[in-house]
Amino acid sequence: MTALMTSPTRRRPSGAAPAGDSGRRGRLAVSRALLWPALATSIVLTQIPFLLTIYYSLQSWNMLRPGDRGFAGLDNYVSVLRDGSFLSSLGATVAVTGSAVVASTLLGMLFAVLLDRKFVGRGVARTLMITPFLVMPAAAALIWKWSMLDAATGMANWGLGLVGLPPVAWNTELPMLTIILVLTWQYTPFVMLILLAGLQAQDKDVLEAAAVDGAGALRTFGEITLPHLRQYVEIAVLLASIMLLQVFDPIAIMTRGTGGTKTLSYLLYERAFVGLEVGEAAAYGVMTVLVTIVVASVALRTLFKVFSKEGIDR
């Protein structure tokens, strides 16, 4: 026993790593190796087309004059900034996207709260509420243009006639409202699904304790449910904004960019496929990406700072 106690302790060489560290490094290497195919695919599908867009934006290329093509430098970007269409389309994009996201979030919250309650036929009601989001955007635009909002045969004007109001040419007289209405109808179910998942993830014991303490429905929703849904609202707003920024079909089919509805996506379509100015259209695309990255970076950093401070305070 004395010999065992007095024997020198075997030490690990200074340069050797612990067995646990080597195993951890091996697992990390395997995880990184599994991510490489997805990363390579993402680079091929996103960055290579963007680099080609930058290349085309530096070219003077009109499809009506295929032989007159050459290097233009920054002339296309100068044309974009001088034209004024870019800023007006950017404003239209913000107006359409912001209005549709706000309306979809409010209505999605309302429907999520209603569908979270138990009633007969709740499963059927949920299925019917999801249906608008499953309709193809082009099909939805055609349905709204001809079946719902047509000046002569639309159901909206038929309803106005029942109460003695004159018919409205929605697509020409109220184009902005028309686009926002269609987008709200289509994306409200998407927001509703995310918020409904948040409501179902809420701890029911907390709600029961609030009811026992005498808290009413409005107070419980404002002080317990709404703070719980904050992260779900953030996700819904972020994803809906990303998808709505790319909306093209309703604008192309219903208003053709008139009445202040010419968003960036439709402006790019006009330059490329109507004006056949490939170089200028590519410059518009690069400018759109840059502005989107700058605005999104500033907004996300500001929001995350606020949330991290709130998380620390709590």
PDB file of C-alpha atoms in Angstrom:
ATOM      1  CA  MET A   1       0.000   0.000   0.000  1.00  0.00           C
ATOM      2  CA  THR A   2       2.826   2.396   0.857  1.00  0.00           C
ATOM      3  CA  ALA A   3       4.538   1.654  -2.424  1.00  0.00           C
ATOM      4  CA  LEU A   4       1.371   2.401  -4.336  1.00  0.00           C
ATOM      5  CA  MET A   5       0.881   5.652  -2.500  1.00  0.00           C
ATOM      6  CA  THR A   6       4.447   6.827  -2.982  1.00  0.00           C
ATOM      7  CA  SER A   7       4.773   5.763  -6.633  1.00  0.00           C
ATOM      8  CA  PRO A   8       5.066   8.700  -9.034  1.00  0.00           C
ATOM      9  CA  THR A   9       1.874   9.700 -10.811  1.00  0.00           C
ATOM     10  CA  ARG A  10       1.861   9.018 -14.545  1.00  0.00           C
ATOM     11  CA  ARG A  11       1.482  12.344 -16.335  1.00  0.00           C
ATOM     12  CA  ARG A  12       0.197  13.043 -19.831  1.00  0.00           C
ATOM     13  CA  PRO A  13       2.809  14.506 -22.181  1.00  0.00           C
ATOM     14  CA  SER A  14       2.394  18.229 -22.572  1.00  0.00           C
ATOM     15  CA  GLY A  15       1.779  18.014 -26.336  1.00  0.00           C
ATOM     16  CA  ALA A  16      -0.817  15.209 -26.190  1.00  0.00           C
ATOM     17  CA  ALA A  17      -4.525  16.000 -26.337  1.00  0.00           C
ATOM     18  CA  PRO A  18      -7.039  14.320 -23.988  1.00  0.00           C
ATOM     19  CA  ALA A  19      -8.924  11.351 -25.381  1.00  0.00           C
ATOM     20  CA  GLY A  20     -12.183  13.238 -25.032  1.00  0.00           C
ATOM     21  CA  ASP A  21     -10.857  16.172 -27.087  1.00  0.00           C
ATOM     22  CA  SER A  22      -9.749  13.923 -29.932  1.00  0.00           C
ATOM     23  CA  GLY A  23     -13.151  12.241 -30.031  1.00  0.00           C
ATOM     24  CA  ARG A  24     -14.887  15.601 -30.012  1.00  0.00           C
ATOM     25  CA  ARG A  25     -12.693  16.826 -32.860  1.00  0.00           C
ATOM     26  CA  GLY A  26     -13.467  13.699 -34.837  1.00  0.00           C
ATOM     27  CA  ARG A  27     -17.207  14.190 -34.452  1.00  0.00           C
ATOM     28  CA  LEU A  28     -16.844  17.849 -35.412  1.00  0.00           C
ATOM     29  CA  ALA A  29     -14.873  16.892 -38.531  1.00  0.00           C
ATOM     30  CA  VAL A  30     -17.589  14.404 -39.527  1.00  0.00           C
ATOM     31  CA  SER A  31     -20.311  17.022 -38.978  1.00  0.00           C
ATOM     32  CA  ARG A  32     -18.471  19.538 -41.128  1.00  0.00           C
ATOM     33  CA  ALA A  33     -17.905  16.941 -43.834  1.00  0.00           C
ATOM     34  CA  LEU A  34     -21.646  16.214 -43.924  1.00  0.00           C
ATOM     35  CA  LEU A  35     -22.376  19.934 -44.385  1.00  0.00           C
ATOM     36  CA  TRP A  36     -20.051  20.372 -47.347  1.00  0.00           C
ATOM     37  CA  PRO A  37     -22.434  18.941 -50.006  1.00  0.00           C
ATOM     38  CA  ALA A  38     -25.248  21.268 -48.916  1.00  0.00           C
ATOM     39  CA  LEU A  39     -22.871  24.228 -48.777  1.00  0.00           C
ATOM     40  CA  ALA A  40     -21.462  23.465 -52.225  1.00  0.00           C
ATOM     41  CA  THR A  41     -24.972  23.119 -53.668  1.00  0.00           C
ATOM     42  CA  SER A  42     -26.014  26.439 -52.138  1.00  0.00           C
ATOM     43  CA  ILE A  43     -22.959  28.165 -53.602  1.00  0.00           C
ATOM     44  CA  VAL A  44     -23.608  26.739 -57.060  1.00  0.00           C
ATOM     45  CA  LEU A  45     -27.303  27.661 -57.026  1.00  0.00           C
ATOM     46  CA  THR A  46     -26.971  31.170 -55.560  1.00  0.00           C
ATOM     47  CA  GLN A  47     -23.526  32.679 -55.864  1.00  0.00           C
ATOM     48  CA  ILE A  48     -22.677  31.631 -59.410  1.00  0.00           C
ATOM     49  CA  PRO A  49     -25.906  33.135 -60.847  1.00  0.00           C
ATOM     50  CA  PHE A  50     -25.256  36.297 -58.836  1.00  0.00           C
ATOM     51  CA  LEU A  51     -21.732  36.574 -60.227  1.00  0.00           C
ATOM     52  CA  LEU A  52     -23.143  36.145 -63.737  1.00  0.00           C
ATOM     53  CA  THR A  53     -25.684  38.888 -62.983  1.00  0.00           C
ATOM     54  CA  ILE A  54     -22.848  41.214 -61.980  1.00  0.00           C
ATOM     55  CA  TYR A  55     -21.045  40.343 -65.225  1.00  0.00           C
ATOM     56  CA  TYR A  56     -24.122  41.088 -67.336  1.00  0.00           C
ATOM     57  CA  SER A  57     -24.691  44.352 -65.445  1.00  0.00           C
ATOM     58  CA  LEU A  58     -21.338  45.554 -66.776  1.00  0.00           C
ATOM     59  CA  GLN A  59     -22.341  44.825 -70.373  1.00  0.00           C
ATOM     60  CA  SER A  60     -24.184  46.941 -72.920  1.00  0.00           C
ATOM     61  CA  TRP A  61     -26.615  44.368 -74.287  1.00  0.00           C
ATOM     62  CA  ASN A  62     -29.996  44.884 -75.923  1.00  0.00           C
ATOM     63  CA  MET A  63     -31.624  41.816 -77.447  1.00  0.00           C
ATOM     64  CA  LEU A  64     -32.900  43.879 -80.363  1.00  0.00           C
ATOM     65  CA  ARG A  65     -29.261  44.584 -81.276  1.00  0.00           C
ATOM     66  CA  PRO A  66     -27.477  41.282 -80.594  1.00  0.00           C
ATOM     67  CA  GLY A  67     -24.417  42.278 -82.593  1.00  0.00           C
ATOM     68  CA  ASP A  68     -23.925  45.558 -80.735  1.00  0.00           C
ATOM     69  CA  ARG A  69     -22.727  44.148 -77.422  1.00  0.00           C
ATOM     70  CA  GLY A  70     -19.729  45.290 -75.411  1.00  0.00           C
ATOM     71  CA  PHE A  71     -18.321  46.332 -72.068  1.00  0.00           C
ATOM     72  CA  ALA A  72     -20.243  49.253 -70.519  1.00  0.00           C
ATOM     73  CA  GLY A  73     -18.545  49.580 -67.147  1.00  0.00           C
ATOM     74  CA  LEU A  74     -20.761  51.336 -64.617  1.00  0.00           C
ATOM     75  CA  ASP A  75     -22.982  53.006 -67.225  1.00  0.00           C
ATOM     76  CA  ASN A  76     -25.910  50.726 -66.421  1.00  0.00           C
ATOM     77  CA  TYR A  77     -25.683  51.611 -62.718  1.00  0.00           C
ATOM     78  CA  VAL A  78     -25.572  55.316 -63.573  1.00  0.00           C
ATOM     79  CA  SER A  79     -28.727  54.849 -65.660  1.00  0.00           C
ATOM     80  CA  VAL A  80     -30.428  53.043 -62.790  1.00  0.00           C
ATOM     81  CA  LEU A  81     -29.704  55.856 -60.323  1.00  0.00           C
ATOM     82  CA  ARG A  82     -30.629  58.636 -62.762  1.00  0.00           C
ATOM     83  CA  ASP A  83     -33.843  57.054 -64.004  1.00  0.00           C
ATOM     84  CA  GLY A  84     -35.783  57.328 -60.751  1.00  0.00           C
ATOM     85  CA  SER A  85     -37.747  54.151 -61.418  1.00  0.00           C
ATOM     86  CA  PHE A  86     -35.628  52.233 -58.945  1.00  0.00           C
ATOM     87  CA  LEU A  87     -36.523  54.434 -55.960  1.00  0.00           C
ATOM     88  CA  SER A  88     -40.213  54.562 -56.879  1.00  0.00           C
ATOM     89  CA  SER A  89     -40.308  50.774 -57.276  1.00  0.00           C
ATOM     90  CA  LEU A  90     -38.483  50.378 -53.977  1.00  0.00           C
ATOM     91  CA  GLY A  91     -41.143  52.526 -52.317  1.00  0.00           C
ATOM     92  CA  ALA A  92     -43.917  50.489 -53.940  1.00  0.00           C
ATOM     93  CA  THR A  93     -42.259  47.271 -52.762  1.00  0.00           C
ATOM     94  CA  VAL A  94     -42.055  48.540 -49.183  1.00  0.00           C
ATOM     95  CA  ALA A  95     -45.669  49.758 -49.258  1.00  0.00           C
ATOM     96  CA  VAL A  96     -47.104  46.539 -50.688  1.00  0.00           C
ATOM     97  CA  THR A  97     -44.976  44.223 -48.551  1.00  0.00           C
ATOM     98  CA  GLY A  98     -45.413  46.183 -45.323  1.00  0.00           C
ATOM     99  CA  SER A  99     -49.181  46.564 -45.680  1.00  0.00           C
ATOM    100  CA  ALA A 100     -49.725  42.915 -46.606  1.00  0.00           C
ATOM    101  CA  VAL A 101     -47.484  41.658 -43.769  1.00  0.00           C
ATOM    102  CA  VAL A 102     -49.219  43.813 -41.148  1.00  0.00           C
ATOM    103  CA  ALA A 103     -52.692  42.831 -42.339  1.00  0.00           C
ATOM    104  CA  SER A 104     -51.753  39.136 -42.596  1.00  0.00           C
ATOM    105  CA  THR A 105     -50.248  39.176 -39.091  1.00  0.00           C
ATOM    106  CA  LEU A 106     -53.306  40.781 -37.492  1.00  0.00           C
ATOM    107  CA  LEU A 107     -55.775  38.514 -39.269  1.00  0.00           C
ATOM    108  CA  GLY A 108     -53.558  35.478 -38.719  1.00  0.00           C
ATOM    109  CA  MET A 109     -53.472  36.228 -34.998  1.00  0.00           C
ATOM    110  CA  LEU A 110     -57.263  36.542 -34.891  1.00  0.00           C
ATOM    111  CA  PHE A 111     -57.903  33.299 -36.769  1.00  0.00           C
ATOM    112  CA  ALA A 112     -55.242  31.437 -34.783  1.00  0.00           C
ATOM    113  CA  VAL A 113     -56.907  32.414 -31.500  1.00  0.00           C
ATOM    114  CA  LEU A 114     -60.325  31.379 -32.828  1.00  0.00           C
ATOM    115  CA  LEU A 115     -59.111  28.047 -34.211  1.00  0.00           C
ATOM    116  CA  ASP A 116     -57.252  27.233 -30.996  1.00  0.00           C
ATOM    117  CA  ARG A 117     -60.594  26.864 -29.237  1.00  0.00           C
ATOM    118  CA  LYS A 118     -62.510  23.599 -29.260  1.00  0.00           C
ATOM    119  CA  PHE A 119     -65.679  23.516 -31.350  1.00  0.00           C
ATOM    120  CA  VAL A 120     -67.490  21.114 -33.646  1.00  0.00           C
ATOM    121  CA  GLY A 121     -65.848  20.950 -37.075  1.00  0.00           C
ATOM    122  CA  ARG A 122     -62.573  22.554 -35.992  1.00  0.00           C
ATOM    123  CA  GLY A 123     -60.544  20.227 -38.234  1.00  0.00           C
ATOM    124  CA  VAL A 124     -62.624  21.136 -41.287  1.00  0.00           C
ATOM    125  CA  ALA A 125     -62.351  24.843 -40.463  1.00  0.00           C
ATOM    126  CA  ARG A 126     -58.554  24.616 -40.175  1.00  0.00           C
ATOM    127  CA  THR A 127     -58.326  22.834 -43.524  1.00  0.00           C
ATOM    128  CA  LEU A 128     -60.473  25.445 -45.247  1.00  0.00           C
ATOM    129  CA  MET A 129     -58.449  28.274 -43.726  1.00  0.00           C
ATOM    130  CA  ILE A 130     -55.198  26.822 -45.072  1.00  0.00           C
ATOM    131  CA  THR A 131     -56.575  26.470 -48.622  1.00  0.00           C
ATOM    132  CA  PRO A 132     -55.739  30.009 -49.910  1.00  0.00           C
ATOM    133  CA  PHE A 133     -52.042  29.509 -49.213  1.00  0.00           C
ATOM    134  CA  LEU A 134     -52.060  26.287 -51.262  1.00  0.00           C
ATOM    135  CA  VAL A 135     -53.452  27.975 -54.377  1.00  0.00           C
ATOM    136  CA  MET A 136     -50.872  28.861 -57.034  1.00  0.00           C
ATOM    137  CA  PRO A 137     -50.207  32.639 -57.097  1.00  0.00           C
ATOM    138  CA  ALA A 138     -51.083  32.927 -60.802  1.00  0.00           C
ATOM    139  CA  ALA A 139     -54.330  30.994 -60.294  1.00  0.00           C
ATOM    140  CA  ALA A 140     -55.214  33.099 -57.257  1.00  0.00           C
ATOM    141  CA  ALA A 141     -54.609  36.312 -59.230  1.00  0.00           C
ATOM    142  CA  LEU A 142     -56.845  35.106 -62.066  1.00  0.00           C
ATOM    143  CA  ILE A 143     -59.604  34.108 -59.646  1.00  0.00           C
ATOM    144  CA  TRP A 144     -59.546  37.496 -57.946  1.00  0.00           C
ATOM    145  CA  LYS A 145     -59.277  39.441 -61.185  1.00  0.00           C
ATOM    146  CA  TRP A 146     -62.209  37.850 -63.001  1.00  0.00           C
ATOM    147  CA  SER A 147     -64.418  36.088 -60.433  1.00  0.00           C
ATOM    148  CA  MET A 148     -64.132  38.464 -57.495  1.00  0.00           C
ATOM    149  CA  LEU A 149     -63.124  41.950 -58.651  1.00  0.00           C
ATOM    150  CA  ASP A 150     -64.272  42.213 -62.269  1.00  0.00           C
ATOM    151  CA  ALA A 151     -66.096  45.481 -62.855  1.00  0.00           C
ATOM    152  CA  ALA A 152     -69.028  43.834 -64.665  1.00  0.00           C
ATOM    153  CA  THR A 153     -69.364  40.289 -63.311  1.00  0.00           C
ATOM    154  CA  GLY A 154     -67.305  40.228 -60.117  1.00  0.00           C
ATOM    155  CA  MET A 155     -68.806  39.047 -56.853  1.00  0.00           C
ATOM    156  CA  ALA A 156     -67.521  42.123 -55.017  1.00  0.00           C
ATOM    157  CA  ASN A 157     -69.541  44.495 -57.213  1.00  0.00           C
ATOM    158  CA  TRP A 158     -72.502  42.142 -57.003  1.00  0.00           C
ATOM    159  CA  GLY A 159     -72.366  42.511 -53.226  1.00  0.00           C
ATOM    160  CA  LEU A 160     -72.077  46.286 -53.528  1.00  0.00           C
ATOM    161  CA  GLY A 161     -75.136  46.308 -55.776  1.00  0.00           C
ATOM    162  CA  LEU A 162     -77.185  44.538 -53.096  1.00  0.00           C
ATOM    163  CA  VAL A 163     -76.714  47.496 -50.757  1.00  0.00           C
ATOM    164  CA  GLY A 164     -77.236  50.102 -53.469  1.00  0.00           C
ATOM    165  CA  LEU A 165     -73.595  51.096 -54.045  1.00  0.00           C
ATOM    166  CA  PRO A 166     -72.168  51.690 -57.555  1.00  0.00           C
ATOM    167  CA  PRO A 167     -69.729  49.179 -59.052  1.00  0.00           C
ATOM    168  CA  VAL A 168     -65.993  49.747 -58.676  1.00  0.00           C
ATOM    169  CA  ALA A 169     -63.288  49.012 -61.253  1.00  0.00           C
ATOM    170  CA  TRP A 170     -60.960  47.562 -58.647  1.00  0.00           C
ATOM    171  CA  ASN A 171     -57.974  46.787 -60.862  1.00  0.00           C
ATOM    172  CA  THR A 172     -57.822  50.288 -62.363  1.00  0.00           C
ATOM    173  CA  GLU A 173     -59.322  52.583 -59.718  1.00  0.00           C
ATOM    174  CA  LEU A 174     -57.830  50.935 -56.606  1.00  0.00           C
ATOM    175  CA  PRO A 175     -54.829  48.924 -57.847  1.00  0.00           C
ATOM    176  CA  MET A 176     -52.750  49.185 -54.663  1.00  0.00           C
ATOM    177  CA  LEU A 177     -55.650  48.118 -52.456  1.00  0.00           C
ATOM    178  CA  THR A 178     -56.406  45.266 -54.842  1.00  0.00           C
ATOM    179  CA  ILE A 179     -52.877  43.849 -54.674  1.00  0.00           C
ATOM    180  CA  ILE A 180     -52.712  44.188 -50.878  1.00  0.00           C
ATOM    181  CA  LEU A 181     -56.115  42.486 -50.566  1.00  0.00           C
ATOM    182  CA  VAL A 182     -55.063  39.503 -52.689  1.00  0.00           C
ATOM    183  CA  LEU A 183     -51.719  39.089 -50.904  1.00  0.00           C
ATOM    184  CA  THR A 184     -53.381  39.357 -47.497  1.00  0.00           C
ATOM    185  CA  TRP A 185     -55.909  36.705 -48.471  1.00  0.00           C
ATOM    186  CA  GLN A 186     -53.166  34.372 -49.649  1.00  0.00           C
ATOM    187  CA  TYR A 187     -50.602  34.807 -46.847  1.00  0.00           C
ATOM    188  CA  THR A 188     -52.884  35.087 -43.812  1.00  0.00           C
ATOM    189  CA  PRO A 189     -53.124  31.254 -43.565  1.00  0.00           C
ATOM    190  CA  PHE A 190     -49.328  30.995 -43.538  1.00  0.00           C
ATOM    191  CA  VAL A 191     -49.030  33.382 -40.593  1.00  0.00           C
ATOM    192  CA  MET A 192     -51.992  31.708 -38.904  1.00  0.00           C
ATOM    193  CA  LEU A 193     -50.293  28.296 -39.012  1.00  0.00           C
ATOM    194  CA  ILE A 194     -47.166  29.591 -37.288  1.00  0.00           C
ATOM    195  CA  LEU A 195     -49.116  31.437 -34.594  1.00  0.00           C
ATOM    196  CA  LEU A 196     -51.451  28.479 -34.077  1.00  0.00           C
ATOM    197  CA  ALA A 197     -48.418  26.292 -33.426  1.00  0.00           C
ATOM    198  CA  GLY A 198     -47.265  28.857 -30.866  1.00  0.00           C
ATOM    199  CA  LEU A 199     -50.643  28.825 -29.134  1.00  0.00           C
ATOM    200  CA  GLN A 200     -50.658  25.040 -28.940  1.00  0.00           C
ATOM    201  CA  ALA A 201     -47.151  25.090 -27.436  1.00  0.00           C
ATOM    202  CA  GLN A 202     -48.279  27.377 -24.610  1.00  0.00           C
ATOM    203  CA  ASP A 203     -48.306  25.915 -21.105  1.00  0.00           C
ATOM    204  CA  LYS A 204     -51.940  25.286 -20.192  1.00  0.00           C
ATOM    205  CA  ASP A 205     -51.170  25.247 -16.472  1.00  0.00           C
ATOM    206  CA  VAL A 206     -50.188  28.918 -16.613  1.00  0.00           C
ATOM    207  CA  LEU A 207     -53.502  29.795 -18.261  1.00  0.00           C
ATOM    208  CA  GLU A 208     -55.437  27.816 -15.665  1.00  0.00           C
ATOM    209  CA  ALA A 209     -53.527  29.565 -12.857  1.00  0.00           C
ATOM    210  CA  ALA A 210     -54.352  32.946 -14.368  1.00  0.00           C
ATOM    211  CA  ALA A 211     -58.031  32.015 -14.581  1.00  0.00           C
ATOM    212  CA  VAL A 212     -58.004  30.886 -10.934  1.00  0.00           C
ATOM    213  CA  ASP A 213     -56.447  34.221  -9.935  1.00  0.00           C
ATOM    214  CA  GLY A 214     -59.327  36.040 -11.623  1.00  0.00           C
ATOM    215  CA  ALA A 215     -57.597  37.306 -14.758  1.00  0.00           C
ATOM    216  CA  GLY A 216     -59.986  37.937 -17.633  1.00  0.00           C
ATOM    217  CA  ALA A 217     -59.561  36.725 -21.188  1.00  0.00           C
ATOM    218  CA  LEU A 218     -58.181  40.022 -22.487  1.00  0.00           C
ATOM    219  CA  ARG A 219     -55.732  40.444 -19.621  1.00  0.00           C
ATOM    220  CA  THR A 220     -54.543  36.846 -19.945  1.00  0.00           C
ATOM    221  CA  PHE A 221     -54.000  37.289 -23.659  1.00  0.00           C
ATOM    222  CA  GLY A 222     -52.176  40.600 -23.272  1.00  0.00           C
ATOM    223  CA  GLU A 223     -49.903  39.664 -20.376  1.00  0.00           C
ATOM    224  CA  ILE A 224     -49.317  35.938 -20.894  1.00  0.00           C
ATOM    225  CA  THR A 225     -50.236  34.734 -24.386  1.00  0.00           C
ATOM    226  CA  LEU A 226     -48.944  37.676 -26.399  1.00  0.00           C
ATOM    227  CA  PRO A 227     -45.438  37.695 -24.816  1.00  0.00           C
ATOM    228  CA  HIS A 228     -45.290  33.941 -25.388  1.00  0.00           C
ATOM    229  CA  LEU A 229     -46.177  34.423 -29.068  1.00  0.00           C
ATOM    230  CA  ARG A 230     -43.534  37.115 -29.644  1.00  0.00           C
ATOM    231  CA  GLN A 231     -40.929  34.760 -31.117  1.00  0.00           C
ATOM    232  CA  TYR A 232     -43.566  33.132 -33.331  1.00  0.00           C
ATOM    233  CA  VAL A 233     -44.718  36.533 -34.565  1.00  0.00           C
ATOM    234  CA  GLU A 234     -41.112  37.436 -35.383  1.00  0.00           C
ATOM    235  CA  ILE A 235     -40.630  34.251 -37.406  1.00  0.00           C
ATOM    236  CA  ALA A 236     -43.938  34.726 -39.228  1.00  0.00           C
ATOM    237  CA  VAL A 237     -43.185  38.356 -40.101  1.00  0.00           C
ATOM    238  CA  LEU A 238     -39.661  37.528 -41.275  1.00  0.00           C
ATOM    239  CA  LEU A 239     -40.702  34.617 -43.508  1.00  0.00           C
ATOM    240  CA  ALA A 240     -43.771  36.413 -44.881  1.00  0.00           C
ATOM    241  CA  SER A 241     -41.682  39.486 -45.702  1.00  0.00           C
ATOM    242  CA  ILE A 242     -39.112  37.395 -47.580  1.00  0.00           C
ATOM    243  CA  MET A 243     -41.811  35.718 -49.653  1.00  0.00           C
ATOM    244  CA  LEU A 244     -43.786  38.906 -50.324  1.00  0.00           C
ATOM    245  CA  LEU A 245     -40.691  40.758 -51.528  1.00  0.00           C
ATOM    246  CA  GLN A 246     -40.577  38.316 -54.440  1.00  0.00           C
ATOM    247  CA  VAL A 247     -44.248  38.588 -55.416  1.00  0.00           C
ATOM    248  CA  PHE A 248     -44.747  38.963 -59.154  1.00  0.00           C
ATOM    249  CA  ASP A 249     -47.821  37.080 -60.410  1.00  0.00           C
ATOM    250  CA  PRO A 250     -50.651  39.224 -58.943  1.00  0.00           C
ATOM    251  CA  ILE A 251     -49.015  42.448 -60.138  1.00  0.00           C
ATOM    252  CA  ALA A 252     -48.329  41.126 -63.644  1.00  0.00           C
ATOM    253  CA  ILE A 253     -51.824  39.663 -64.057  1.00  0.00           C
ATOM    254  CA  MET A 254     -54.038  42.210 -62.279  1.00  0.00           C
ATOM    255  CA  THR A 255     -52.477  45.687 -62.509  1.00  0.00           C
ATOM    256  CA  ARG A 256     -49.371  45.399 -64.745  1.00  0.00           C
ATOM    257  CA  GLY A 257     -47.542  47.772 -62.446  1.00  0.00           C
ATOM    258  CA  THR A 258     -50.007  50.661 -62.739  1.00  0.00           C
ATOM    259  CA  GLY A 259     -51.254  52.813 -59.899  1.00  0.00           C
ATOM    260  CA  GLY A 260     -48.064  52.633 -57.847  1.00  0.00           C
ATOM    261  CA  THR A 261     -47.858  48.828 -57.842  1.00  0.00           C
ATOM    262  CA  LYS A 262     -44.675  48.523 -59.909  1.00  0.00           C
ATOM    263  CA  THR A 263     -42.501  46.666 -57.413  1.00  0.00           C
ATOM    264  CA  LEU A 264     -38.857  45.758 -57.926  1.00  0.00           C
ATOM    265  CA  SER A 265     -39.687  42.301 -59.243  1.00  0.00           C
ATOM    266  CA  TYR A 266     -42.016  43.715 -61.891  1.00  0.00           C
ATOM    267  CA  LEU A 267     -39.523  46.455 -62.784  1.00  0.00           C
ATOM    268  CA  LEU A 268     -36.869  43.821 -63.471  1.00  0.00           C
ATOM    269  CA  TYR A 269     -39.346  41.945 -65.659  1.00  0.00           C
ATOM    270  CA  GLU A 270     -40.117  45.103 -67.615  1.00  0.00           C
ATOM    271  CA  ARG A 271     -36.481  45.944 -68.261  1.00  0.00           C
ATOM    272  CA  ALA A 272     -35.519  42.393 -69.238  1.00  0.00           C
ATOM    273  CA  PHE A 273     -38.525  41.072 -71.177  1.00  0.00           C
ATOM    274  CA  VAL A 274     -40.316  44.215 -72.361  1.00  0.00           C
ATOM    275  CA  GLY A 275     -37.456  46.635 -72.932  1.00  0.00           C
ATOM    276  CA  LEU A 276     -35.054  43.741 -73.688  1.00  0.00           C
ATOM    277  CA  GLU A 277     -32.270  45.637 -71.878  1.00  0.00           C
ATOM    278  CA  VAL A 278     -30.345  42.753 -70.356  1.00  0.00           C
ATOM    279  CA  GLY A 279     -27.480  44.845 -68.969  1.00  0.00           C
ATOM    280  CA  GLU A 280     -29.739  47.418 -67.335  1.00  0.00           C
ATOM    281  CA  ALA A 281     -32.035  44.736 -65.923  1.00  0.00           C
ATOM    282  CA  ALA A 282     -29.020  42.991 -64.403  1.00  0.00           C
ATOM    283  CA  ALA A 283     -27.912  46.285 -62.843  1.00  0.00           C
ATOM    284  CA  TYR A 284     -31.389  46.672 -61.332  1.00  0.00           C
ATOM    285  CA  GLY A 285     -31.079  43.153 -59.930  1.00  0.00           C
ATOM    286  CA  VAL A 286     -27.690  43.825 -58.332  1.00  0.00           C
ATOM    287  CA  MET A 287     -28.911  47.095 -56.818  1.00  0.00           C
ATOM    288  CA  THR A 288     -31.987  45.330 -55.452  1.00  0.00           C
ATOM    289  CA  VAL A 289     -29.856  42.652 -53.789  1.00  0.00           C
ATOM    290  CA  LEU A 290     -27.521  45.231 -52.248  1.00  0.00           C
ATOM    291  CA  VAL A 291     -30.344  47.371 -50.865  1.00  0.00           C
ATOM    292  CA  THR A 292     -32.102  44.291 -49.489  1.00  0.00           C
ATOM    293  CA  ILE A 293     -28.938  43.076 -47.753  1.00  0.00           C
ATOM    294  CA  VAL A 294     -28.251  46.480 -46.184  1.00  0.00           C
ATOM    295  CA  VAL A 295     -31.813  47.005 -44.954  1.00  0.00           C
ATOM    296  CA  ALA A 296     -32.153  43.434 -43.666  1.00  0.00           C
ATOM    297  CA  SER A 297     -28.795  43.566 -41.866  1.00  0.00           C
ATOM    298  CA  VAL A 298     -29.603  46.833 -40.099  1.00  0.00           C
ATOM    299  CA  ALA A 299     -33.115  45.685 -39.156  1.00  0.00           C
ATOM    300  CA  LEU A 300     -32.054  42.274 -37.871  1.00  0.00           C
ATOM    301  CA  ARG A 301     -29.141  43.635 -35.835  1.00  0.00           C
ATOM    302  CA  THR A 302     -31.378  46.244 -34.229  1.00  0.00           C
ATOM    303  CA  LEU A 303     -34.054  43.686 -33.388  1.00  0.00           C
ATOM    304  CA  PHE A 304     -31.620  41.152 -32.012  1.00  0.00           C
ATOM    305  CA  LYS A 305     -30.021  43.810 -29.778  1.00  0.00           C
ATOM    306  CA  VAL A 306     -33.411  44.648 -28.322  1.00  0.00           C
ATOM    307  CA  PHE A 307     -34.291  41.000 -27.747  1.00  0.00           C
ATOM    308  CA  SER A 308     -30.922  40.153 -26.185  1.00  0.00           C
ATOM    309  CA  LYS A 309     -31.240  43.071 -23.759  1.00  0.00           C
ATOM    310  CA  GLU A 310     -34.741  41.958 -22.824  1.00  0.00           C
ATOM    311  CA  GLY A 311     -33.466  38.435 -22.338  1.00  0.00           C
ATOM    312  CA  ILE A 312     -30.685  39.680 -20.020  1.00  0.00           C
ATOM    313  CA  ASP A 313     -33.072  41.836 -18.034  1.00  0.00           C
ATOM    314  CA  ARG A 314     -35.315  38.896 -17.466  1.00  0.00           C
TER     315      ARG A 314
END
